[in-house]
Amino acid sequence: MRRKAIITGVGHYAPEKVLSNKDLERMVDTNDEWIVSRTGIRERRILEEGKGSSYMGYQALKMILEEKDIDPEEIDLIIVATVTPDTMFPSTACRIQHMIGASNAWGFDLNGACTGYIYALATGAQFIESGAHKKVAVIGADKMSAIVDYTDRSTCVLFGDAAGAVLLEPSEEADYGILDWILHCDGSGGEYLHMLGGGSLYPASHETVDKKMHYIYQDGRTVFKFAVTKMADVSAEIVEKNNLTGNEIKFFIPHQANLRIIDAAARRMGLDDSQVVVNIDRYGNTTAATIPLALSEVYHDQKLQRGDYIVMAAFGAGFTWGSLLLRWAI
Ligand code: UT7
């Protein structure tokens, strides 16, 4: 019998420090009304200096292990979706493995930008379904404040720092857990959203620093145009492909980049507001962390019941985009 990967634990971490729209008004030429009406964001969290994405990912995983009373030595694999690894190498997964004491685990980082968490969940599920592993930790962690230019009003209002995590375990029930996913990338979109400096093509130099190449660049209008159609298409497609209708979906958990993009996808799926999980107002865009952070909040608010269908969807740099369908099993 084919095994399915089910989510058996969920955790998250958001730093305490809040950066509000009012705070940003004092830093760049912007205002609360513009930010709220164009993005839906009211505030975001900022991690302190001296700590990297691994710290937040570790905290999110620790929440799961403590709640479920699981020994870290039981973890087989740690996958970390991130665009802000602590360092180029070693990987953030190796750092978290060491911090948490997962002495029997291996692990790696995965870069799918804002779609990273869906890529990572689909990847983690393969190691469960194949029978290779029994406990796979899938973490999304991004310290976006490390790569944001706080003099650029077009990007600095958008991003925040956070992490979320799930634990995947096997189930013999064919109709539960991660049921399906649709994943895409199109590298021709790379010019519209990127951070060019610090890799092998443009290694760090005085020039890369002077040209602000270690910060996020985004052509917001072009990215918006693609995101609003691609995320809606791929969300509706996974529902139809699995012979479901919008009203059978308990929760739609979209990547939180812009409330207008979320609303467009929800409308396409025929959902009402109560089915759409939105926390962009409190955290902004935390890249690979948005989806597990939102899932963890819904889970800890005790809104999930066994049998609930959940659709996740995202769009991000690459371009990358995708959706995932799961049925809650615990
Ligand atoms: O998560 C990864 C994927 N990323 C996304 O999905 C983001 C997609 N893009 C977006 O969400 C939107 O394009 C933004 C929120 C980034 C921007 O919203 P927009 O409605 O596309 O605005 P815009 O870039 O077309 O700018 C409109 C105006 C411009 O002024 P002019 O040229 O019309 O005079 C900007 O200079 O708003 C100005 N502007 C601002 N004004 C106040 C840009 N940023 C700001 C700001 N405060 N922070």
Coordinates of C-alpha atoms and ligand atoms in Angstrom, one line a residue:
M1 CA 0.0 0.0 0.0
R2 CA 1.2 3.5 -0.9
R3 CA 2.2 5.6 2.1
K4 CA 1.1 9.2 2.5
A5 CA 3.0 12.0 4.2
I6 CA 0.8 13.6 6.9
I7 CA 1.5 16.7 9.0
T8 CA 1.7 15.6 12.7
G9 CA 3.1 18.8 14.2
V10 CA 3.3 22.5 13.4
G11 CA 5.3 25.4 14.9
H12 CA 6.4 28.9 14.2
Y13 CA 8.5 31.8 15.5
A14 CA 8.2 35.5 14.9
P15 CA 10.7 37.9 16.5
E16 CA 9.3 40.3 19.2
K17 CA 10.4 43.6 17.6
V18 CA 7.6 45.2 15.6
L19 CA 8.3 47.6 12.7
S20 CA 5.0 49.4 12.0
N21 CA 4.0 51.5 9.1
K22 CA 4.3 54.6 11.3
D23 CA 7.9 53.6 12.0
L24 CA 8.6 53.4 8.3
E25 CA 7.0 56.8 7.7
R26 CA 9.9 58.2 9.8
M27 CA 12.5 56.3 7.7
V28 CA 11.3 56.8 4.0
D29 CA 8.8 58.9 2.1
T30 CA 5.8 56.6 2.6
N31 CA 2.6 56.6 4.6
D32 CA 0.3 54.1 6.3
E33 CA -2.6 54.7 3.9
W34 CA -0.4 53.8 0.8
I35 CA 1.0 50.7 2.4
V36 CA -2.3 49.4 3.7
S37 CA -4.3 50.1 0.5
R38 CA -1.6 48.7 -1.9
T39 CA -0.4 45.7 0.2
G40 CA -2.6 45.0 3.3
I41 CA 0.5 45.2 5.5
R42 CA 0.3 47.1 8.9
E43 CA 3.4 45.9 10.6
R44 CA 6.2 43.3 10.4
R45 CA 8.6 41.7 12.7
I46 CA 12.4 42.2 12.7
L47 CA 15.0 39.8 14.1
E48 CA 17.8 41.3 16.1
E49 CA 21.4 41.6 14.8
G50 CA 23.6 38.7 15.6
K51 CA 20.9 36.1 14.9
G52 CA 20.2 34.5 11.5
S53 CA 17.4 32.5 9.9
S54 CA 18.6 29.4 11.6
Y55 CA 17.7 30.9 15.0
M56 CA 14.1 31.3 13.9
G57 CA 13.9 27.9 12.2
Y58 CA 15.3 26.3 15.3
Q59 CA 12.6 28.0 17.5
A60 CA 9.8 26.9 15.1
L61 CA 11.0 23.3 15.2
K62 CA 11.6 23.3 18.9
M63 CA 7.9 24.3 19.4
I64 CA 6.9 21.2 17.5
L65 CA 9.2 18.9 19.5
E66 CA 8.1 20.3 22.8
E67 CA 4.4 20.2 22.0
K68 CA 4.6 16.6 20.7
D69 CA 7.3 15.5 23.2
I70 CA 9.5 14.2 20.4
D71 CA 13.2 13.5 20.9
P72 CA 15.3 15.4 18.4
E73 CA 17.3 12.2 17.7
E74 CA 14.2 10.7 16.1
I75 CA 14.3 13.2 13.2
D76 CA 15.6 11.7 9.9
L77 CA 15.8 14.8 7.7
I78 CA 15.7 18.6 8.0
I79 CA 14.7 20.6 4.9
V80 CA 15.0 24.4 5.2
A81 CA 13.4 26.6 2.5
T82 CA 15.1 30.0 2.6
V83 CA 16.6 32.8 0.5
T84 CA 18.4 34.2 3.5
P85 CA 20.6 31.3 4.8
D86 CA 22.8 32.3 7.7
T87 CA 25.8 31.8 5.4
M88 CA 26.4 30.5 1.9
F89 CA 27.7 27.4 3.6
P90 CA 27.4 25.5 5.8
S91 CA 23.7 25.2 5.2
T92 CA 21.0 26.6 7.6
A93 CA 19.7 23.0 7.8
C94 CA 23.1 21.9 9.2
R95 CA 23.0 24.7 11.7
I96 CA 19.5 23.8 12.9
Q97 CA 20.5 20.1 13.1
H98 CA 23.3 21.0 15.5
M99 CA 21.2 23.5 17.5
I100 CA 18.3 21.1 18.1
G101 CA 20.5 18.1 18.6
A102 CA 19.1 16.0 15.8
S103 CA 22.1 13.7 15.8
N104 CA 20.6 11.1 13.4
A105 CA 19.4 13.6 10.8
W106 CA 20.8 14.8 7.5
G107 CA 19.6 18.0 5.9
F108 CA 19.8 20.6 3.2
D109 CA 18.6 24.1 2.2
L110 CA 16.3 24.6 -0.7
N111 CA 15.8 27.9 -2.6
G112 CA 12.4 28.3 -4.2
A113 CA 12.1 31.9 -3.0
C114 CA 8.5 32.7 -2.0
T115 CA 7.4 29.3 -3.4
G116 CA 10.1 27.7 -1.4
Y117 CA 7.8 26.2 1.3
I118 CA 5.6 24.5 -1.3
Y119 CA 8.7 23.1 -3.0
A120 CA 10.0 21.9 0.3
L121 CA 6.8 20.2 1.4
A122 CA 6.5 18.4 -1.9
T123 CA 10.2 17.3 -1.6
G124 CA 9.9 16.2 2.1
A125 CA 6.8 14.2 1.2
Q126 CA 8.8 12.1 -1.3
F127 CA 11.1 10.8 1.5
I128 CA 8.1 9.7 3.5
E129 CA 6.1 8.2 0.6
S130 CA 9.2 6.2 -0.6
G131 CA 9.5 4.7 2.8
A132 CA 13.0 6.1 3.3
H133 CA 12.2 8.2 6.4
K134 CA 9.7 8.3 9.2
K135 CA 10.2 11.9 10.5
V136 CA 11.0 14.8 8.2
A137 CA 11.1 18.4 9.5
V138 CA 10.2 20.9 6.8
I139 CA 11.1 24.5 7.8
G140 CA 10.6 27.8 6.1
A141 CA 12.8 30.6 7.6
D142 CA 13.7 34.0 6.3
K143 CA 15.4 37.0 7.8
M144 CA 14.3 39.4 5.0
S145 CA 15.5 42.4 7.0
A146 CA 19.1 41.2 6.3
I147 CA 18.7 41.9 2.5
V148 CA 16.2 44.8 2.5
D149 CA 17.5 48.3 1.7
Y150 CA 15.7 50.5 4.3
T151 CA 16.2 53.6 2.1
D152 CA 14.2 52.0 -0.8
R153 CA 10.5 52.7 -0.1
S154 CA 9.3 50.3 -2.9
T155 CA 10.7 47.2 -1.1
C156 CA 11.3 48.1 2.5
V157 CA 7.6 48.3 3.4
L158 CA 6.9 44.8 2.1
F159 CA 9.1 42.3 4.0
G160 CA 9.5 40.9 7.5
D161 CA 11.3 38.1 9.4
A162 CA 9.8 34.8 10.6
A163 CA 9.9 31.0 10.5
G164 CA 7.4 28.2 10.4
A165 CA 7.8 24.4 10.4
V166 CA 5.9 21.1 10.1
L167 CA 6.8 17.5 11.0
L168 CA 5.9 15.0 8.3
E169 CA 5.3 11.4 9.2
P170 CA 3.9 8.4 7.3
S171 CA 0.3 7.2 7.3
E172 CA -1.3 4.2 5.7
E173 CA -4.5 6.2 4.9
A174 CA -4.5 6.9 1.2
D175 CA -6.9 9.9 1.4
Y176 CA -5.1 11.9 4.0
G177 CA -2.0 14.1 4.1
I178 CA -0.2 15.6 1.1
L179 CA -2.4 14.6 -1.8
D180 CA -1.2 16.6 -4.7
W181 CA 1.0 19.5 -5.8
I182 CA 1.6 21.5 -9.0
L183 CA 5.0 23.2 -9.3
H184 CA 6.5 25.5 -11.9
C185 CA 9.4 27.8 -12.6
D186 CA 10.3 30.2 -15.4
G187 CA 13.7 31.6 -15.2
S188 CA 12.9 34.3 -17.8
G189 CA 11.3 36.2 -14.9
G190 CA 14.6 36.5 -13.0
E191 CA 15.3 40.0 -14.1
Y192 CA 12.2 41.4 -12.2
L193 CA 13.0 40.1 -8.7
H194 CA 16.4 39.2 -7.5
M195 CA 19.4 39.8 -5.3
L196 CA 22.5 39.7 -7.5
G197 CA 25.4 40.2 -5.2
G198 CA 27.3 37.7 -3.1
G199 CA 27.0 34.6 -5.3
S200 CA 29.5 33.2 -7.8
L201 CA 28.5 35.5 -10.6
Y202 CA 28.9 38.7 -8.7
P203 CA 31.1 37.9 -5.6
A204 CA 31.1 40.5 -2.9
S205 CA 33.3 43.5 -3.7
H206 CA 33.4 47.2 -3.0
E207 CA 31.6 47.6 -6.4
T208 CA 28.7 45.2 -5.5
V209 CA 28.3 47.0 -2.2
D210 CA 28.4 50.5 -3.9
K211 CA 25.8 49.3 -6.4
K212 CA 23.5 47.9 -3.7
M213 CA 23.7 44.5 -5.2
H214 CA 23.3 42.8 -1.8
Y215 CA 19.8 44.0 -1.5
I216 CA 16.5 42.9 -3.0
Y217 CA 15.5 44.4 -6.3
Q218 CA 11.9 44.1 -7.4
D219 CA 10.0 45.6 -10.4
G220 CA 6.8 45.4 -8.3
R221 CA 4.3 46.2 -11.1
T222 CA 5.7 43.4 -13.4
V223 CA 5.9 40.9 -10.6
F224 CA 2.3 41.8 -9.5
K225 CA 1.0 41.2 -13.0
F226 CA 2.5 37.7 -13.2
A227 CA 1.7 36.8 -9.6
V228 CA -1.9 37.8 -9.7
T229 CA -2.7 35.5 -12.7
K230 CA -0.3 32.6 -12.0
M231 CA -1.2 32.2 -8.4
A232 CA -4.9 32.3 -9.1
D233 CA -4.5 29.8 -12.1
V234 CA -2.5 27.3 -10.1
S235 CA -4.8 27.5 -7.1
A236 CA -7.9 26.9 -9.1
E237 CA -6.2 24.2 -11.2
I238 CA -5.3 21.9 -8.2
V239 CA -8.9 22.1 -6.9
E240 CA -10.4 21.1 -10.3
K241 CA -7.8 18.5 -10.9
N242 CA -8.8 16.7 -7.7
N243 CA -12.5 17.0 -8.5
L244 CA -13.2 19.3 -5.6
T245 CA -15.1 22.6 -5.5
G246 CA -14.3 25.8 -3.6
N247 CA -16.8 25.2 -0.9
E248 CA -15.2 21.8 0.0
I249 CA -11.9 23.7 0.9
K250 CA -11.7 24.5 4.6
F251 CA -8.8 26.8 4.3
F252 CA -6.8 28.4 1.5
I253 CA -3.3 29.3 2.8
P254 CA -1.7 31.6 0.2
H255 CA 1.8 33.1 0.3
Q256 CA 1.4 36.5 1.9
A257 CA 2.9 39.0 -0.5
N258 CA 0.0 41.3 -1.3
L259 CA -3.6 41.2 -0.1
R260 CA -4.8 42.1 -3.6
I261 CA -3.0 39.0 -5.1
I262 CA -4.6 36.8 -2.3
D263 CA -8.1 38.2 -3.0
A264 CA -7.7 37.6 -6.7
A265 CA -6.8 33.9 -6.1
A266 CA -9.6 33.5 -3.6
R267 CA -12.2 35.0 -6.0
R268 CA -11.0 32.7 -8.8
M269 CA -11.5 29.7 -6.5
G270 CA -15.0 30.9 -5.5
L271 CA -14.0 31.2 -1.8
D272 CA -15.5 33.5 0.8
D273 CA -13.3 35.4 3.3
S274 CA -13.8 32.9 6.1
Q275 CA -11.9 30.3 4.0
V276 CA -8.9 32.4 3.3
V277 CA -6.1 32.6 5.9
V278 CA -4.6 36.1 6.0
N279 CA -2.0 37.4 8.4
I280 CA -0.1 39.8 6.1
D281 CA -1.3 42.7 8.1
R282 CA 0.8 41.5 11.1
Y283 CA 3.9 40.0 9.5
G284 CA 4.2 41.3 5.9
N285 CA 6.0 39.1 3.4
T286 CA 8.3 36.7 5.2
T287 CA 9.1 34.7 2.0
A288 CA 9.5 31.0 2.7
A289 CA 7.9 31.4 6.2
T290 CA 4.5 32.9 5.2
I291 CA 2.7 29.6 4.6
P292 CA 3.9 27.5 7.6
L293 CA 3.5 30.6 9.9
A294 CA -0.1 31.0 8.8
L295 CA -0.7 27.2 9.1
S296 CA 0.7 27.2 12.6
E297 CA -1.6 30.1 13.7
V298 CA -4.7 28.4 12.3
Y299 CA -3.6 25.1 14.0
H300 CA -2.9 26.7 17.3
D301 CA -6.2 28.5 17.2
Q302 CA -7.7 25.0 17.0
K303 CA -9.5 25.7 13.7
L304 CA -8.4 22.5 12.0
Q305 CA -10.3 19.2 12.1
R306 CA -9.4 15.8 10.7
G307 CA -10.7 15.6 7.2
D308 CA -10.3 19.3 6.3
Y309 CA -9.0 20.1 2.9
I310 CA -6.3 22.8 2.7
V311 CA -4.9 24.4 -0.4
M312 CA -1.6 26.3 -0.3
A313 CA -0.3 28.5 -3.1
A314 CA 2.6 30.8 -3.8
F315 CA 4.4 32.9 -6.4
G316 CA 7.9 34.3 -6.1
A317 CA 11.3 35.1 -7.5
G318 CA 12.6 32.9 -10.3
F319 CA 9.8 33.1 -11.3
T320 CA 8.5 30.2 -9.2
W321 CA 4.9 29.3 -8.4
G322 CA 2.9 26.4 -7.3
S323 CA 0.1 25.0 -5.2
L324 CA -0.4 22.0 -2.9
L325 CA -3.5 20.1 -1.7
L326 CA -3.6 18.3 1.6
R327 CA -6.1 16.7 3.9
W328 CA -5.7 17.3 7.6
A329 CA -5.1 13.9 9.2
I330 CA -4.7 14.5 13.0
Ligands
UT7_1 O1 6.7 37.6 -2.7 C1 7.4 37.6 -3.9 C2 6.5 38.1 -5.0 N1 6.3 39.5 -4.9 C3 5.0 40.0 -5.1 O2 4.1 39.2 -5.3 C4 4.9 41.5 -5.1 C5 4.1 41.9 -6.3 N2 4.0 43.4 -6.4 C6 3.2 44.1 -5.5 O3 2.7 43.6 -4.5 C7 3.0 45.6 -5.8 O4 3.5 45.9 -7.1 C8 3.7 46.5 -4.8 C9 3.0 46.5 -3.5 C10 5.2 46.2 -4.7 C11 3.6 48.0 -5.4 O5 2.2 48.3 -5.6 P1 1.8 49.0 -7.0 O6 0.4 49.2 -6.9 O7 2.2 48.0 -8.1 O8 2.6 50.3 -7.0 P2 3.7 50.8 -8.1 O9 5.0 50.1 -7.9 O10 3.1 50.8 -9.5 O11 3.9 52.3 -7.6 C12 2.8 53.2 -7.7 C13 3.3 54.6 -7.1 C14 4.6 55.0 -7.7 O12 4.5 56.4 -7.9 P3 4.2 57.1 -9.3 O13 5.3 56.6 -10.2 O14 2.8 56.6 -9.6 O15 4.3 58.5 -9.0 C15 5.6 54.7 -6.7 O16 6.7 55.5 -6.7 O17 3.5 54.4 -5.7 C16 4.8 54.9 -5.4 N3 5.4 54.1 -4.3 C17 5.1 54.5 -3.0 N4 4.5 55.5 -2.4 C18 4.4 55.5 -1.1 C19 6.1 53.0 -4.3 N5 6.3 52.5 -3.1 C20 5.8 53.5 -2.2 C21 5.7 53.6 -0.8 N6 5.0 54.6 -0.3 N7 6.2 52.6 0.0

